XYZ file of C-alpha atoms in Angstrom:
602
model
C -15.277 34.614 69.814
C -15.091 31.035 71.093
C -14.636 28.232 68.568
C -17.773 26.158 68.019
C -18.542 23.120 65.891
C -21.108 25.110 63.906
C -22.331 28.687 63.755
C -25.276 29.939 65.762
C -27.783 30.427 62.946
C -29.524 33.796 62.632
C -32.340 35.020 60.418
C -35.796 36.575 60.389
C -38.082 34.035 58.655
C -38.021 30.863 60.753
C -35.768 28.509 62.696
C -35.998 24.794 63.485
C -33.724 22.646 65.627
C -34.230 18.919 66.127
C -32.367 15.697 66.785
C -32.544 14.605 63.118
C -31.851 16.635 59.998
C -34.794 15.187 58.063
C -37.231 16.296 60.756
C -35.634 19.740 60.877
C -35.820 20.184 57.129
C -39.360 18.812 56.875
C -40.489 21.307 59.510
C -38.662 24.065 57.636
C -40.449 23.051 54.432
C -43.764 23.647 56.176
C -42.621 27.128 57.221
C -41.578 27.811 53.638
C -45.038 26.692 52.513
C -46.683 29.330 54.691
C -47.285 27.259 57.801
C -46.584 28.478 61.306
C -44.328 27.029 64.010
C -47.043 24.673 65.228
C -47.747 23.252 61.761
C -44.022 22.795 61.293
C -43.569 21.056 64.644
C -46.320 18.536 63.891
C -44.818 17.692 60.512
C -41.349 17.335 62.032
C -42.674 15.175 64.860
C -44.269 12.645 62.533
C -41.020 12.467 60.556
C -39.167 11.748 63.817
C -41.426 8.697 64.268
C -40.116 7.378 60.954
C -36.435 8.302 61.046
C -35.794 7.826 64.792
C -38.030 4.801 65.542
C -35.581 3.637 68.206
C -36.146 6.972 69.969
C -39.887 7.629 69.650
C -43.144 6.556 68.034
C -46.805 7.544 67.585
C -47.886 5.462 70.615
C -45.311 7.103 72.872
C -45.694 10.389 74.697
C -44.765 14.043 74.399
C -44.880 17.076 76.677
C -45.101 20.283 74.624
C -44.484 23.877 75.695
C -46.017 26.391 73.296
C -45.924 30.156 73.212
C -48.348 31.621 70.653
C -47.277 35.088 69.504
C -48.739 37.592 71.927
C -50.345 34.835 74.005
C -49.670 32.917 77.188
C -47.238 30.019 77.488
C -49.115 26.748 77.788
C -48.217 23.124 78.448
C -49.828 20.543 76.177
C -49.699 17.218 78.018
C -49.242 14.236 75.727
C -48.392 11.872 78.588
C -51.003 9.130 78.797
C -52.251 7.703 82.070
C -52.080 4.224 83.572
C -54.927 2.018 82.294
C -57.798 1.148 84.646
C -56.401 -2.330 85.196
C -52.840 -1.171 85.943
C -52.941 -1.473 89.719
C -50.123 -2.229 92.118
C -52.066 -5.304 93.278
C -52.282 -6.671 89.722
C -48.544 -6.385 89.105
C -47.652 -7.686 92.564
C -49.992 -10.609 91.904
C -47.824 -11.478 88.914
C -44.807 -11.709 91.224
C -43.304 -8.389 90.111
C -41.636 -5.795 92.327
C -40.971 -3.412 89.423
C -42.936 -2.656 86.266
C -41.052 -4.422 83.436
C -38.912 -2.217 81.222
C -40.402 -3.721 78.052
C -43.624 -5.363 76.908
C -47.328 -4.482 77.160
C -47.428 -4.408 80.984
C -45.339 -1.222 80.736
C -47.728 0.468 78.290
C -49.580 3.584 79.389
C -52.432 4.966 77.308
C -50.635 6.293 74.194
C -50.347 10.078 74.297
C -48.186 11.470 71.491
C -50.546 11.172 68.519
C -53.460 12.923 70.196
C -51.263 15.707 71.538
C -49.825 16.494 68.124
C -53.256 16.532 66.519
C -54.713 18.715 69.261
C -51.849 21.158 68.705
C -52.520 21.166 64.960
C -56.255 21.718 65.434
C -55.995 24.539 67.947
C -52.852 26.385 66.871
C -51.954 25.258 63.370
C -53.208 26.369 59.967
C -52.385 23.396 57.745
C -54.487 20.351 56.880
C -53.766 16.850 58.143
C -52.620 15.856 54.644
C -50.188 18.778 54.539
C -48.372 17.836 57.743
C -48.428 14.050 57.311
C -47.123 13.916 53.763
C -43.471 14.099 54.773
C -43.746 11.164 57.179
C -45.824 9.169 54.714
C -43.228 9.761 52.015
C -40.294 8.610 54.136
C -42.206 5.575 55.447
C -43.432 4.521 52.010
C -40.444 5.326 49.822
C -37.698 4.976 52.417
C -34.995 7.016 54.097
C -31.319 6.372 54.685
C -31.197 5.456 58.414
C -28.628 6.719 60.881
C -26.189 4.155 62.236
C -27.955 3.752 65.566
C -31.157 2.452 63.999
C -29.279 -0.569 62.666
C -27.164 -0.926 65.798
C -30.306 -0.942 67.939
C -31.925 -3.605 65.771
C -28.783 -5.747 65.891
C -28.787 -5.597 69.681
C -32.275 -7.148 69.787
C -31.952 -9.365 66.710
C -32.451 -12.638 68.605
C -35.507 -11.257 70.423
C -37.017 -10.124 67.126
C -36.268 -13.370 65.329
C -37.549 -15.681 68.078
C -40.271 -13.718 69.902
C -41.185 -10.350 68.392
C -41.485 -11.517 64.794
C -43.722 -8.619 63.737
C -40.785 -6.334 64.535
C -38.452 -8.493 62.479
C -40.739 -8.044 59.465
C -40.229 -4.275 59.570
C -36.681 -3.928 60.878
C -34.989 -7.126 59.653
C -36.182 -7.304 56.036
C -34.501 -10.260 54.386
C -32.744 -10.918 57.683
C -30.665 -7.724 57.469
C -30.691 -4.855 59.925
C -31.033 -1.333 58.475
C -27.790 0.116 57.137
C -26.703 3.673 56.377
C -26.830 4.416 52.694
C -29.591 1.886 52.072
C -33.275 2.765 52.138
C -35.351 1.692 55.133
C -39.087 1.536 54.515
C -42.050 1.024 56.819
C -44.950 0.280 54.465
C -47.293 -0.664 57.325
C -46.853 2.761 58.934
C -47.395 4.528 55.601
C -50.545 2.455 55.076
C -51.807 3.394 58.540
C -51.564 7.122 57.866
C -53.018 6.723 54.361
C -55.986 4.801 55.766
C -56.431 7.438 58.462
C -56.519 10.164 55.829
C -58.913 8.189 53.648
C -61.329 7.422 56.481
C -61.500 11.089 57.513
C -61.537 12.660 54.049
C -65.234 13.571 54.205
C -65.332 14.696 57.819
C -65.787 18.403 57.113
C -63.524 21.396 57.568
C -59.891 21.328 58.741
C -60.697 21.174 62.453
C -63.482 18.610 62.058
C -61.205 16.321 60.083
C -58.485 16.486 62.716
C -61.046 15.580 65.381
C -62.258 12.710 63.210
C -58.679 11.413 63.007
C -58.392 11.617 66.790
C -61.553 9.504 67.050
C -60.141 6.900 64.652
C -57.110 6.677 66.935
C -59.217 6.378 70.087
C -61.990 4.069 68.892
C -61.422 3.077 65.260
C -59.065 0.681 63.515
C -55.986 2.056 65.317
C -57.502 1.522 68.769
C -58.657 -1.977 67.849
C -55.159 -2.974 66.744
C -53.504 -1.469 69.845
C -55.847 -3.401 72.154
C -55.240 -6.648 70.265
C -51.511 -6.131 70.669
C -51.877 -5.460 74.397
C -53.647 -8.806 74.801
C -50.901 -10.793 73.076
C -48.612 -12.602 75.576
C -45.243 -10.909 75.135
C -41.811 -11.711 76.555
C -40.550 -8.778 78.632
C -37.592 -7.918 80.884
C -38.980 -10.117 83.675
C -38.168 -13.136 81.529
C -41.855 -14.088 81.402
C -44.615 -13.576 78.852
C -47.296 -11.164 79.991
C -50.370 -9.502 78.535
C -51.001 -5.804 79.103
C -53.865 -3.956 80.759
C -54.775 -1.489 77.974
C -58.441 -1.672 76.922
C -60.742 0.002 74.424
C -62.285 1.994 77.260
C -58.859 3.285 78.315
C -58.163 4.542 74.795
C -61.629 6.034 74.295
C -61.593 7.838 77.636
C -58.323 9.785 77.380
C -57.251 12.835 75.415
C -54.360 15.265 75.555
C -54.963 18.440 77.564
C -53.641 21.931 78.238
C -52.178 23.126 81.528
C -50.462 26.190 82.896
C -46.685 25.863 83.164
C -44.744 25.863 86.412
C -42.434 28.893 86.419
C -39.490 30.311 88.318
C -37.887 33.746 88.009
C -34.097 33.777 88.029
C -31.640 36.526 87.113
C -34.144 38.375 84.923
C -35.409 35.216 83.225
C -38.686 33.367 83.725
C -38.236 29.653 83.042
C -41.358 27.622 82.162
C -41.683 23.879 82.643
C -44.323 21.145 82.718
C -45.661 20.195 86.131
C -44.390 17.561 88.573
C -45.915 14.705 86.559
C -42.697 15.393 84.635
C -39.304 16.093 86.135
C -39.563 19.661 84.788
C -39.643 21.437 88.172
C -36.229 19.896 88.896
C -34.681 22.521 86.625
C -36.510 25.244 88.532
C -35.419 23.862 91.885
C -31.808 23.765 90.713
C -32.085 27.447 89.774
C -33.684 28.238 93.131
C -30.754 26.583 94.930
C -28.115 28.741 93.227
C -26.417 31.339 95.433
C -26.555 35.027 94.449
C -22.960 34.879 93.204
C -21.805 31.877 91.188
C -18.220 30.590 91.037
C -16.392 31.195 87.765
C -17.930 29.293 84.874
C -16.443 25.812 84.355
C -14.312 25.854 87.521
C -14.228 22.964 89.988
C -16.203 25.125 92.425
C -18.836 25.698 89.736
C -19.196 22.020 88.753
C -19.201 20.892 92.402
C -21.935 23.397 93.263
C -24.182 22.284 90.406
C -23.634 18.569 91.058
C -24.392 18.846 94.762
C -27.438 21.027 94.153
C -28.727 18.525 91.612
C -28.416 15.678 94.147
C -30.623 17.553 96.607
C -33.197 18.348 93.946
C -33.347 14.802 92.600
C -33.840 13.455 96.111
C -36.818 15.826 96.320
C -38.012 14.598 92.945
C -38.073 11.044 94.246
C -39.847 11.964 97.478
C -42.338 14.541 96.194
C -42.928 14.488 92.412
C -45.697 12.492 90.761
C -49.318 12.533 89.619
C -50.735 10.280 92.353
C -50.576 12.820 95.198
C -50.540 16.559 95.777
C -47.065 18.028 95.226
C -45.953 20.931 97.488
C -44.443 22.908 94.624
C -44.819 26.337 96.188
C -42.760 25.261 99.180
C -40.202 23.404 97.056
C -39.539 26.598 95.085
C -39.743 29.013 98.019
C -36.794 31.157 99.110
C -36.854 29.928 102.675
C -36.865 26.259 101.747
C -34.012 26.667 99.290
C -31.940 28.744 101.687
C -32.036 25.833 104.099
C -31.269 23.305 101.397
C -28.422 25.428 100.035
C -26.707 25.200 103.425
C -26.438 21.409 102.950
C -23.949 21.807 100.096
C -20.576 21.173 101.674
C -16.985 21.093 100.513
C -17.103 17.341 99.867
C -19.295 15.203 97.606
C -22.384 13.751 99.272
C -23.234 10.083 98.800
C -26.641 10.252 100.503
C -30.210 10.733 99.298
C -31.376 13.776 101.260
C -34.946 14.819 100.442
C -36.231 17.883 102.230
C -39.325 18.572 104.326
C -41.284 21.291 102.475
C -43.826 22.905 104.765
C -42.756 20.545 107.535
C -43.945 17.442 105.687
C -41.961 14.270 106.331
C -40.410 12.886 103.124
C -40.914 9.285 102.124
C -38.715 7.503 99.613
C -39.626 4.257 97.828
C -38.110 1.169 99.425
C -36.422 0.419 96.117
C -34.592 3.740 96.270
C -32.324 2.236 98.906
C -32.624 -1.460 98.056
C -31.154 -1.080 94.587
C -28.012 0.863 95.354
C -24.956 -0.344 93.481
C -21.652 1.467 93.563
C -18.470 1.422 91.544
C -17.724 1.237 87.860
C -16.544 -2.371 88.001
C -19.682 -3.945 89.470
C -21.399 -4.418 86.113
C -23.951 -1.782 87.087
C -25.002 0.519 84.303
C -25.120 3.963 85.924
C -27.312 5.412 83.228
C -30.072 2.840 83.456
C -32.176 1.968 80.412
C -33.384 5.510 79.880
C -33.002 8.143 77.197
C -29.809 8.494 75.153
C -26.684 10.140 76.425
C -24.038 9.419 73.815
C -23.798 8.527 70.166
C -23.422 4.795 70.803
C -26.614 2.704 71.064
C -27.456 1.568 74.591
C -29.841 -1.329 74.222
C -29.722 -4.692 75.965
C -30.613 -7.954 74.261
C -33.956 -7.994 76.094
C -34.890 -4.601 74.597
C -34.344 -2.509 77.728
C -32.880 0.700 76.469
C -31.186 3.976 77.150
C -31.634 5.257 73.610
C -35.140 6.535 73.311
C -35.870 10.231 72.944
C -35.943 13.128 70.476
C -36.344 16.864 70.741
C -37.780 19.539 68.457
C -37.904 23.362 68.689
C -39.435 25.837 66.210
C -39.832 29.621 66.064
C -41.490 31.413 63.150
C -41.492 34.942 61.732
C -44.644 35.843 63.669
C -43.024 34.977 66.985
C -44.785 31.663 67.648
C -42.474 29.340 69.576
C -42.597 25.677 70.621
C -40.411 23.157 72.456
C -41.298 19.449 72.525
C -39.610 16.261 73.699
C -41.208 13.226 71.980
C -40.317 9.787 73.311
C -41.592 6.279 73.962
C -43.053 3.735 71.584
C -39.514 2.563 70.834
C -38.956 -0.229 68.314
C -36.835 -2.145 70.848
C -39.183 -2.153 73.840
C -42.485 -3.518 72.506
C -43.324 -5.555 69.391
C -44.449 -3.683 66.302
C -48.231 -3.821 66.005
C -48.371 -5.682 62.669
C -51.449 -3.858 61.387
C -49.993 -0.415 62.207
C -46.201 -0.462 61.798
C -45.337 0.899 65.262
C -45.212 -0.458 68.863
C -46.854 0.434 72.143
C -44.959 2.500 74.706
C -43.399 1.514 78.034
C -43.635 4.634 80.209
C -45.328 2.821 83.124
C -41.889 1.477 84.049
C -41.334 4.845 85.754
C -44.075 4.273 88.344
C -43.399 2.424 91.608
C -45.171 -0.774 92.664
C -45.539 0.587 96.184
C -48.715 2.221 97.466
C -48.928 5.724 98.858
C -46.151 7.444 96.907
C -46.590 10.454 94.606
C -45.352 8.236 91.780
C -47.159 5.002 92.706
C -48.703 3.109 89.795
C -52.276 4.414 89.875
C -55.050 3.894 87.297
C -55.971 7.135 85.576
C -52.802 8.893 86.725
C -49.698 9.739 84.735
C -46.435 7.940 85.453
C -43.820 10.565 86.270
C -41.990 11.097 83.015
C -38.418 12.264 82.501
C -39.466 14.285 79.444
C -38.989 17.982 80.081
C -38.840 20.676 77.358
C -38.204 24.294 78.359
C -39.219 27.844 77.467
C -37.513 30.919 78.891
C -38.906 34.469 78.871
C -37.500 37.933 79.508
C -39.902 40.642 80.657
C -42.760 38.259 79.951
C -41.766 37.705 76.305
C -40.625 34.240 75.085
C -36.966 34.271 74.063
C -35.665 30.680 74.250
C -37.154 27.253 73.461
C -34.833 24.358 74.252
C -34.498 20.789 75.445
C -32.613 17.534 75.124
C -32.972 13.783 75.207
C -31.270 12.154 78.161
C -33.722 10.644 80.654
C -32.759 11.666 84.171
C -29.991 13.824 82.717
C -32.313 16.162 80.792
C -32.688 18.844 83.445
C -29.033 18.567 84.392
C -27.849 19.297 80.859
C -30.494 21.975 80.349
C -29.343 23.809 83.471
C -25.736 23.692 82.257
C -26.819 24.940 78.826
C -28.953 27.770 80.199
C -26.202 29.028 82.475
C -23.628 28.791 79.679
C -25.910 30.679 77.295
C -26.758 33.563 79.603
C -23.554 33.955 81.629
C -20.960 33.984 78.873
C -20.086 36.686 76.366
C -22.616 37.107 73.528
C -21.779 36.456 69.876
C -23.159 38.310 66.845
C -25.193 40.515 69.152
C -27.087 37.609 70.707
C -26.780 34.651 73.039
C -23.955 32.205 72.265
C -26.342 29.326 71.653
C -23.993 27.016 69.777
C -21.167 27.674 72.201
C -23.456 26.761 75.094
C -24.523 23.554 73.316
C -20.927 22.616 72.517
C -19.486 23.382 75.959
C -18.097 20.360 77.872
C -20.944 18.805 79.833
C -21.452 16.360 82.701
C -24.081 14.574 84.787
C -24.478 12.577 87.991
C -26.431 9.398 88.846
C -26.615 9.671 92.632
C -30.407 9.142 92.702
C -32.668 6.259 91.602
C -32.956 5.952 87.832
C -36.412 6.469 86.385
C -35.891 3.401 84.195
C -35.972 -0.305 84.926
C -34.138 -1.654 86.946
C -34.079 1.693 88.824
C -30.432 1.624 89.985
C -28.275 4.504 91.203
C -24.567 5.234 91.642
C -23.954 7.367 94.744
C -21.288 10.025 94.379
C -20.947 9.562 90.634
C -20.056 12.296 88.166
C -19.555 11.514 84.481
C -17.668 14.189 82.551
C -16.559 14.649 78.983
C -12.830 14.242 78.428
C -12.736 17.824 77.145
C -13.210 19.069 80.696
C -10.095 20.730 82.180
C -7.928 17.961 83.738
C -7.262 20.177 86.758
C -11.007 20.473 87.332
C -11.399 16.695 87.092
C -8.606 16.155 89.604
C -10.098 18.684 92.024
C -13.507 17.014 91.792
C -11.896 13.708 92.713
C -10.106 15.366 95.620
C -13.490 16.512 96.866
C -14.735 12.930 96.890
C -16.618 12.712 93.597
C -16.530 9.330 91.859
C -15.533 10.736 88.470
C -15.898 8.795 85.224
C -14.240 10.420 82.210
C -16.332 9.685 79.143
C -15.686 10.397 75.462
C -15.114 13.996 74.484
C -18.539 14.451 72.879
C -20.830 12.229 74.926
C -22.914 14.408 77.273
C -26.116 16.046 76.067
C -28.091 16.375 72.823
C -29.453 19.885 73.154
C -31.572 21.733 70.620
C -32.503 25.403 70.893
C -34.206 28.224 69.007
C -34.444 31.848 70.105
C -36.060 35.155 69.235
C -34.784 38.579 70.238
C -37.954 40.521 71.132
C -36.261 43.892 70.464
C -34.935 43.171 66.975
C -37.026 40.200 65.847
C -33.832 38.315 64.949
C -34.289 34.547 65.186
C -31.486 32.170 66.189
C -30.922 28.417 66.446
C -28.312 25.837 67.368
C -28.166 22.061 67.546
C -26.061 19.427 69.188
C -23.143 17.936 67.212
C -22.924 14.851 69.467
C -24.137 11.774 67.626
C -23.783 13.550 64.276
C -27.477 13.770 63.424
C -29.028 16.790 65.160
C -29.342 19.880 62.992
C -30.678 23.399 63.094
C -31.944 25.029 59.893
C -33.420 28.415 59.174
C -33.184 31.683 57.349
């Protein structure tokens, strides 16, 4: 059996894996109290807002994949749309060629809160008080923050002290950034949830009260405070002060919704993802590009194949994915299309963006996809862009643009209910804290292009294409795996590597080697435009962990890859839970990178 940092947990009662131990244990407490996986996920998600505020918040977004026991897999979309006033013409009129990476101009209609409450209403069993009490407790009485909360605040200290003073009140109490071992409180957030509970206390039964809380968010005191914040001139990454476009009508007119997943069958597995308003189908396309026989796991041939396939898929993502136009998904996943694309993978690394022509359609890339190309590790270019986190160190600029901004949460219960969710947005460092509420607006509009006629053009009422992309995998139509990771554009790279490692290598303890697959040396490439402001790319790049075989690294360089060797534990933050449909045995694993993700269960 391969050495791993932790055991793959196994049990029969319930399993939780998340990017923070307090969220994992809070979710587990709900299972212990008789709740199901969906109750537990909601409780854990609200705790993540408190303990990972640099990674997500209530006004952010979340795509959720849920598999009710004996039911169909569904996608619950918690990605809000662009407000009615968020037009390309409006932003261009302000002299912008990109949506800012911070500030209210980047705010979509908040999506996370409504999605979590819709999940609780339709699939949970617990009351709103039951699931919120953990988050209220940590916000009111405090929690010991992880190092990166304080490091993130320090990186934007000057911004908070001079411009975003409402954020300083929460995250620089007495002028000090949060420190491990000391309690960090957010009394304004605790007061918000307490007021929400008080205002809905007489609304009726469990479901009616949850709907009443959703209305308070959309049109009550929460909505009023969010709109006031959007109208406040705020310094953003453009260097100017702007007001946002979010209105009361935008908030009142949107709600989370259910969709069917996009699926692909590979090697006996059916992988389920959110639609092309996310980057989810990129994982499916990467699977579709694989040849019938793979090179030996971890070899240079293997890594080269996956890197080059990913480049082709991400070029397609840029040309075809989005919510502002019809996406030719059937063609993109078809055997014929992928056979032709597979033939483009050569012996040497490609440095070009090569989108395909599904169904004979001519691809069109944004002008910025070529205009913002920067190469080389010494140019000052940040290959990761200010997207989701990739390593333990904080990645936040002084202006609040960030690469540290996402969480993940998976739960499976004893009845077989399963859920995977990737909450993000509403980060403390990318919009000021709304003083009346204790949390900021999101910035997901930065992922839309200020160029008309693209699938991902900024379009009122349409979703910006998000990087958030949880996964569910089935065998013989039965859910087996729920997994995902933070990581922005890297999410579906790392998830592919994890999935292949889990299913191709020798099993442990009679099941999939989940922890071994999480721990395995990982890598990513940045050869395509980043989804995050300022939308750069690094052609030919591959970033690997130093634990990768030196001979493999040397062979990749010989093949023309621009290889960066990163720290030994720097690539990926995967979480996973599993259920064996034959035995009912539940399993879980969590990422050791960053020293805060944990799986729990029994």
